[in-house]
């Protein structure tokens, strides 16, 4: 079980790092703009796509997950990656940070015209479609999630017009995903240490039993 969890968390950490490569912000312009520059300096990023200008908008559905609420990204590139997360720790960190991002952005827009608004029917259809897509369908084989012995927890969310669309900030969104990366990475270190300790204990126990024969 511990090895399976380590495998899931390792896979999820790779997904989060892929997302961070996609969320690139231009600090020389505005905090909410996205960098539309080429990646010639980093050949490994040639296949990565930068997000479009409103792809970092957040969609909050309070009715989802038994009333606990669910926050999604409007991005048709990033949300399918989030859908593919397998470990509870990664899903929890993502929701914690996205909810905080909604709170931050809502405070910023209280006196502005760009307030959170209900989804239009077209936006409902858009969100419904991308919530059905996972990284298994990605053209990038490095992002495809391998089958696991236990079915992933179903996402209890059907986007409706009661969901709210909040304009996001690229800089803050990237900061939130950096926190997710740190949390998932820390959990992976903990699990790896637990496994090493368990294996050491088993090895010592085996030697002790053999010595008693």
mmCIF file of N, CA and C in Angstrom, residues 48-130:
data_model
loop_
_atom_site.group_PDB
_atom_site.id
_atom_site.type_symbol
_atom_site.label_atom_id
_atom_site.label_comp_id
_atom_site.label_asym_id
_atom_site.label_seq_id
_atom_site.Cartn_x
_atom_site.Cartn_y
_atom_site.Cartn_z
ATOM 1 N N UNK A 48 5.387 22.222 -24.552
ATOM 2 C CA UNK A 48 4.493 22.840 -23.576
ATOM 3 C C UNK A 48 3.752 24.006 -24.198
ATOM 4 N N UNK A 49 2.490 24.176 -23.788
ATOM 5 C CA UNK A 49 1.688 25.278 -24.288
ATOM 6 C C UNK A 49 1.470 26.289 -23.177
ATOM 7 N N UNK A 50 1.720 27.569 -23.459
ATOM 8 C CA UNK A 50 1.414 28.609 -22.491
ATOM 9 C C UNK A 50 -0.079 28.845 -22.483
ATOM 10 N N UNK A 51 -0.598 29.217 -21.332
ATOM 11 C CA UNK A 51 -2.031 29.430 -21.218
ATOM 12 C C UNK A 51 -2.462 30.718 -21.904
ATOM 13 N N UNK A 52 -3.688 30.723 -22.403
ATOM 14 C CA UNK A 52 -4.246 31.921 -23.020
ATOM 15 C C UNK A 52 -4.586 32.963 -21.967
ATOM 16 N N UNK A 53 -4.989 34.152 -22.430
ATOM 17 C CA UNK A 53 -5.131 35.295 -21.525
ATOM 18 C C UNK A 53 -6.180 35.117 -20.431
ATOM 19 N N UNK A 54 -7.285 34.365 -20.681
ATOM 20 C CA UNK A 54 -8.269 34.219 -19.606
ATOM 21 C C UNK A 54 -8.316 32.787 -19.093
ATOM 22 N N UNK A 55 -7.296 31.998 -19.434
ATOM 23 C CA UNK A 55 -7.265 30.596 -19.050
ATOM 24 C C UNK A 55 -6.995 30.397 -17.562
ATOM 25 N N UNK A 56 -6.587 31.456 -16.860
ATOM 26 C CA UNK A 56 -6.323 31.327 -15.433
ATOM 27 C C UNK A 56 -7.515 31.764 -14.595
ATOM 28 N N UNK A 57 -8.676 31.968 -15.235
ATOM 29 C CA UNK A 57 -9.891 32.283 -14.490
ATOM 30 C C UNK A 57 -10.319 31.070 -13.666
ATOM 31 N N UNK A 58 -10.947 31.334 -12.538
ATOM 32 C CA UNK A 58 -11.336 30.272 -11.607
ATOM 33 C C UNK A 58 -12.848 30.092 -11.603
ATOM 34 N N UNK A 59 -13.285 28.861 -11.524
ATOM 35 C CA UNK A 59 -14.706 28.530 -11.469
ATOM 36 C C UNK A 59 -14.977 27.836 -10.143
ATOM 37 N N UNK A 60 -15.841 28.439 -9.318
ATOM 38 C CA UNK A 60 -16.157 27.882 -8.012
ATOM 39 C C UNK A 60 -17.591 27.374 -8.003
ATOM 40 N N UNK A 61 -17.752 26.104 -7.676
ATOM 41 C CA UNK A 61 -19.073 25.475 -7.603
ATOM 42 C C UNK A 61 -19.316 25.055 -6.155
ATOM 43 N N UNK A 62 -20.096 25.845 -5.434
ATOM 44 C CA UNK A 62 -20.321 25.597 -4.005
ATOM 45 C C UNK A 62 -21.122 24.332 -3.753
ATOM 46 N N UNK A 63 -21.894 23.884 -4.755
ATOM 47 C CA UNK A 63 -22.765 22.731 -4.555
ATOM 48 C C UNK A 63 -22.032 21.398 -4.688
ATOM 49 N N UNK A 64 -20.798 21.435 -5.124
ATOM 50 C CA UNK A 64 -20.070 20.192 -5.401
ATOM 51 C C UNK A 64 -19.490 19.562 -4.144
ATOM 52 N N UNK A 65 -19.116 18.314 -4.250
ATOM 53 C CA UNK A 65 -18.490 17.536 -3.175
ATOM 54 C C UNK A 65 -19.303 17.586 -1.890
ATOM 55 N N UNK A 66 -20.598 17.346 -2.036
ATOM 56 C CA UNK A 66 -21.462 17.294 -0.858
ATOM 57 C C UNK A 66 -21.561 18.612 -0.115
ATOM 58 N N UNK A 67 -21.427 19.719 -0.840
ATOM 59 C CA UNK A 67 -21.518 21.031 -0.224
ATOM 60 C C UNK A 67 -20.185 21.597 0.228
ATOM 61 N N UNK A 68 -19.110 20.816 0.102
ATOM 62 C CA UNK A 68 -17.790 21.330 0.473
ATOM 63 C C UNK A 68 -17.269 22.317 -0.563
ATOM 64 N N UNK A 69 -17.814 22.216 -1.779
ATOM 65 C CA UNK A 69 -17.390 23.117 -2.845
ATOM 66 C C UNK A 69 -16.202 22.582 -3.616
ATOM 67 N N UNK A 70 -16.086 23.030 -4.845
ATOM 68 C CA UNK A 70 -14.976 22.630 -5.705
ATOM 69 C C UNK A 70 -14.582 23.820 -6.559
ATOM 70 N N UNK A 71 -13.283 24.067 -6.646
ATOM 71 C CA UNK A 71 -12.766 25.144 -7.490
ATOM 72 C C UNK A 71 -12.018 24.521 -8.656
ATOM 73 N N UNK A 72 -12.332 24.985 -9.854
ATOM 74 C CA UNK A 72 -11.711 24.464 -11.072
ATOM 75 C C UNK A 72 -11.081 25.620 -11.840
ATOM 76 N N UNK A 73 -10.248 25.262 -12.793
ATOM 77 C CA UNK A 73 -9.681 26.257 -13.698
ATOM 78 C C UNK A 73 -10.446 26.221 -15.009
ATOM 79 N N UNK A 74 -10.645 27.380 -15.591
ATOM 80 C CA UNK A 74 -11.347 27.462 -16.864
ATOM 81 C C UNK A 74 -10.507 26.895 -18.005
ATOM 82 N N UNK A 75 -9.228 26.746 -17.743
ATOM 83 C CA UNK A 75 -8.293 26.275 -18.763
ATOM 84 C C UNK A 75 -8.604 24.853 -19.219
ATOM 85 N N UNK A 76 -8.767 24.683 -20.530
ATOM 86 C CA UNK A 76 -8.992 23.354 -21.102
ATOM 87 C C UNK A 76 -7.691 22.561 -21.175
ATOM 88 N N UNK A 77 -6.556 23.198 -20.877
ATOM 89 C CA UNK A 77 -5.263 22.515 -20.861
ATOM 90 C C UNK A 77 -4.896 22.050 -19.454
ATOM 91 N N UNK A 78 -5.148 22.905 -18.455
ATOM 92 C CA UNK A 78 -4.722 22.585 -17.092
ATOM 93 C C UNK A 78 -5.745 21.742 -16.338
ATOM 94 N N UNK A 79 -7.039 22.052 -16.464
ATOM 95 C CA UNK A 79 -8.030 21.328 -15.671
ATOM 96 C C UNK A 79 -8.015 19.821 -15.922
ATOM 97 N N UNK A 80 -7.846 19.362 -17.182
ATOM 98 C CA UNK A 80 -7.742 17.909 -17.373
ATOM 99 C C UNK A 80 -6.567 17.296 -16.610
ATOM 100 N N UNK A 81 -5.480 18.047 -16.464
ATOM 101 C CA UNK A 81 -4.354 17.552 -15.675
ATOM 102 C C UNK A 81 -4.742 17.437 -14.209
ATOM 103 N N UNK A 82 -5.489 18.423 -13.710
ATOM 104 C CA UNK A 82 -5.956 18.359 -12.324
ATOM 105 C C UNK A 82 -6.922 17.192 -12.139
ATOM 106 N N UNK A 83 -7.732 16.924 -13.163
ATOM 107 C CA UNK A 83 -8.664 15.794 -13.089
ATOM 108 C C UNK A 83 -7.931 14.471 -12.923
ATOM 109 N N UNK A 84 -6.699 14.416 -13.411
ATOM 110 C CA UNK A 84 -5.959 13.151 -13.421
ATOM 111 C C UNK A 84 -5.226 12.873 -12.116
ATOM 112 N N UNK A 85 -5.213 13.829 -11.186
ATOM 113 C CA UNK A 85 -4.502 13.618 -9.922
ATOM 114 C C UNK A 85 -5.091 12.417 -9.181
ATOM 115 N N UNK A 86 -4.227 11.550 -8.684
ATOM 116 C CA UNK A 86 -4.668 10.304 -8.049
ATOM 117 C C UNK A 86 -4.633 10.352 -6.534
ATOM 118 N N UNK A 87 -3.661 11.038 -5.968
ATOM 119 C CA UNK A 87 -3.483 11.000 -4.515
ATOM 120 C C UNK A 87 -4.374 12.016 -3.817
ATOM 121 N N UNK A 88 -4.819 11.641 -2.636
ATOM 122 C CA UNK A 88 -5.665 12.535 -1.840
ATOM 123 C C UNK A 88 -4.895 13.781 -1.430
ATOM 124 N N UNK A 89 -3.592 13.626 -1.124
ATOM 125 C CA UNK A 89 -2.805 14.774 -0.687
ATOM 126 C C UNK A 89 -2.716 15.815 -1.797
ATOM 127 N N UNK A 90 -2.522 15.396 -3.038
ATOM 128 C CA UNK A 90 -2.425 16.350 -4.148
ATOM 129 C C UNK A 90 -3.761 17.028 -4.397
ATOM 130 N N UNK A 91 -4.850 16.263 -4.397
ATOM 131 C CA UNK A 91 -6.176 16.858 -4.624
ATOM 132 C C UNK A 91 -6.525 17.852 -3.517
ATOM 133 N N UNK A 92 -6.181 17.504 -2.281
ATOM 134 C CA UNK A 92 -6.490 18.387 -1.151
ATOM 135 C C UNK A 92 -5.694 19.686 -1.229
ATOM 136 N N UNK A 93 -4.393 19.569 -1.528
ATOM 137 C CA UNK A 93 -3.564 20.769 -1.644
ATOM 138 C C UNK A 93 -4.069 21.676 -2.767
ATOM 139 N N UNK A 94 -4.454 21.083 -3.881
ATOM 140 C CA UNK A 94 -4.943 21.877 -5.012
ATOM 141 C C UNK A 94 -6.197 22.644 -4.615
ATOM 142 N N UNK A 95 -7.155 21.954 -3.989
ATOM 143 C CA UNK A 95 -8.394 22.629 -3.605
ATOM 144 C C UNK A 95 -8.152 23.715 -2.550
ATOM 145 N N UNK A 96 -7.277 23.423 -1.607
ATOM 146 C CA UNK A 96 -6.949 24.409 -0.569
ATOM 147 C C UNK A 96 -6.376 25.677 -1.192
ATOM 148 N N UNK A 97 -5.454 25.513 -2.120
ATOM 149 C CA UNK A 97 -4.795 26.666 -2.720
ATOM 150 C C UNK A 97 -5.694 27.389 -3.719
ATOM 151 N N UNK A 98 -6.503 26.660 -4.485
ATOM 152 C CA UNK A 98 -7.399 27.322 -5.434
ATOM 153 C C UNK A 98 -8.499 28.091 -4.704
ATOM 154 N N UNK A 99 -8.978 27.555 -3.597
ATOM 155 C CA UNK A 99 -9.984 28.281 -2.809
ATOM 156 C C UNK A 99 -9.387 29.560 -2.234
ATOM 157 N N UNK A 100 -8.142 29.492 -1.803
ATOM 158 C CA UNK A 100 -7.469 30.691 -1.306
ATOM 159 C C UNK A 100 -7.286 31.703 -2.431
ATOM 160 N N UNK A 101 -6.996 31.202 -3.642
ATOM 161 C CA UNK A 101 -6.837 32.099 -4.792
ATOM 162 C C UNK A 101 -8.141 32.799 -5.115
ATOM 163 N N UNK A 102 -9.264 32.081 -5.028
ATOM 164 C CA UNK A 102 -10.580 32.696 -5.260
ATOM 165 C C UNK A 102 -10.828 33.784 -4.232
ATOM 166 N N UNK A 103 -10.501 33.498 -2.977
ATOM 167 C CA UNK A 103 -10.703 34.480 -1.906
ATOM 168 C C UNK A 103 -9.867 35.727 -2.148
ATOM 169 N N UNK A 104 -8.594 35.530 -2.523
ATOM 170 C CA UNK A 104 -7.710 36.669 -2.788
ATOM 171 C C UNK A 104 -8.223 37.512 -3.949
ATOM 172 N N UNK A 105 -8.607 36.836 -5.048
ATOM 173 C CA UNK A 105 -9.039 37.558 -6.243
ATOM 174 C C UNK A 105 -10.386 38.238 -6.019
ATOM 175 N N UNK A 106 -11.260 37.624 -5.204
ATOM 176 C CA UNK A 106 -12.554 38.237 -4.903
ATOM 177 C C UNK A 106 -12.361 39.526 -4.116
ATOM 178 N N UNK A 107 -11.414 39.514 -3.183
ATOM 179 C CA UNK A 107 -11.136 40.730 -2.414
ATOM 180 C C UNK A 107 -10.638 41.840 -3.317
ATOM 181 N N UNK A 108 -9.823 41.483 -4.312
ATOM 182 C CA UNK A 108 -9.272 42.484 -5.231
ATOM 183 C C UNK A 108 -10.334 43.073 -6.141
ATOM 184 N N UNK A 109 -11.387 42.291 -6.451
ATOM 185 C CA UNK A 109 -12.377 42.741 -7.427
ATOM 186 C C UNK A 109 -13.645 43.294 -6.788
ATOM 187 N N UNK A 110 -13.675 43.404 -5.449
ATOM 188 C CA UNK A 110 -14.879 43.886 -4.781
ATOM 189 C C UNK A 110 -15.283 45.274 -5.250
ATOM 190 N N UNK A 111 -14.301 46.110 -5.551
ATOM 191 C CA UNK A 111 -14.609 47.467 -5.984
ATOM 192 C C UNK A 111 -14.400 47.655 -7.484
ATOM 193 N N UNK A 112 -14.126 46.566 -8.185
ATOM 194 C CA UNK A 112 -13.890 46.639 -9.615
ATOM 195 C C UNK A 112 -15.068 46.081 -10.388
ATOM 196 N N UNK A 113 -14.994 46.226 -11.717
ATOM 197 C CA UNK A 113 -16.073 45.719 -12.549
ATOM 198 C C UNK A 113 -15.971 44.214 -12.736
ATOM 199 N N UNK A 114 -14.752 43.666 -12.605
ATOM 200 C CA UNK A 114 -14.538 42.239 -12.855
ATOM 201 C C UNK A 114 -14.857 41.408 -11.627
ATOM 202 N N UNK A 115 -16.103 41.399 -11.194
ATOM 203 C CA UNK A 115 -16.516 40.610 -10.049
ATOM 204 C C UNK A 115 -16.875 39.204 -10.498
ATOM 205 N N UNK A 116 -16.977 38.294 -9.506
ATOM 206 C CA UNK A 116 -17.390 36.933 -9.816
ATOM 207 C C UNK A 116 -18.814 36.954 -10.371
ATOM 208 N N UNK A 117 -19.017 36.212 -11.448
ATOM 209 C CA UNK A 117 -20.330 36.173 -12.090
ATOM 210 C C UNK A 117 -20.739 34.727 -12.316
ATOM 211 N N UNK A 118 -22.053 34.514 -12.458
ATOM 212 C CA UNK A 118 -22.561 33.173 -12.716
ATOM 213 C C UNK A 118 -22.139 32.719 -14.114
ATOM 214 N N UNK A 119 -21.934 31.438 -14.259
ATOM 215 C CA UNK A 119 -21.550 30.897 -15.560
ATOM 216 C C UNK A 119 -22.704 31.026 -16.554
ATOM 217 N N UNK A 120 -22.364 31.337 -17.778
ATOM 218 C CA UNK A 120 -23.350 31.306 -18.851
ATOM 219 C C UNK A 120 -23.554 29.853 -19.268
ATOM 220 N N UNK A 121 -24.585 29.577 -20.037
ATOM 221 C CA UNK A 121 -24.834 28.210 -20.482
ATOM 222 C C UNK A 121 -23.671 27.687 -21.331
ATOM 223 N N UNK A 122 -23.092 28.572 -22.126
ATOM 224 C CA UNK A 122 -21.944 28.166 -22.940
ATOM 225 C C UNK A 122 -20.771 27.781 -22.054
ATOM 226 N N UNK A 123 -20.549 28.564 -20.985
ATOM 227 C CA UNK A 123 -19.460 28.266 -20.062
ATOM 228 C C UNK A 123 -19.733 26.983 -19.286
ATOM 229 N N UNK A 124 -21.001 26.720 -18.966
ATOM 230 C CA UNK A 124 -21.369 25.469 -18.299
ATOM 231 C C UNK A 124 -21.005 24.282 -19.181
ATOM 232 N N UNK A 125 -21.322 24.387 -20.463
ATOM 233 C CA UNK A 125 -20.991 23.307 -21.397
ATOM 234 C C UNK A 125 -19.474 23.126 -21.506
ATOM 235 N N UNK A 126 -18.746 24.253 -21.512
ATOM 236 C CA UNK A 126 -17.282 24.208 -21.588
ATOM 237 C C UNK A 126 -16.713 23.481 -20.376
ATOM 238 N N UNK A 127 -17.165 23.855 -19.175
ATOM 239 C CA UNK A 127 -16.639 23.246 -17.965
ATOM 240 C C UNK A 127 -17.045 21.783 -17.856
ATOM 241 N N UNK A 128 -18.265 21.465 -18.261
ATOM 242 C CA UNK A 128 -18.721 20.075 -18.224
ATOM 243 C C UNK A 128 -17.844 19.206 -19.115
ATOM 244 N N UNK A 129 -17.490 19.743 -20.280
ATOM 245 C CA UNK A 129 -16.661 18.985 -21.225
ATOM 246 C C UNK A 129 -15.260 18.737 -20.681
ATOM 247 N N UNK A 130 -14.618 19.773 -20.123
ATOM 248 C CA UNK A 130 -13.232 19.586 -19.685
ATOM 249 C C UNK A 130 -13.155 18.787 -18.384
#
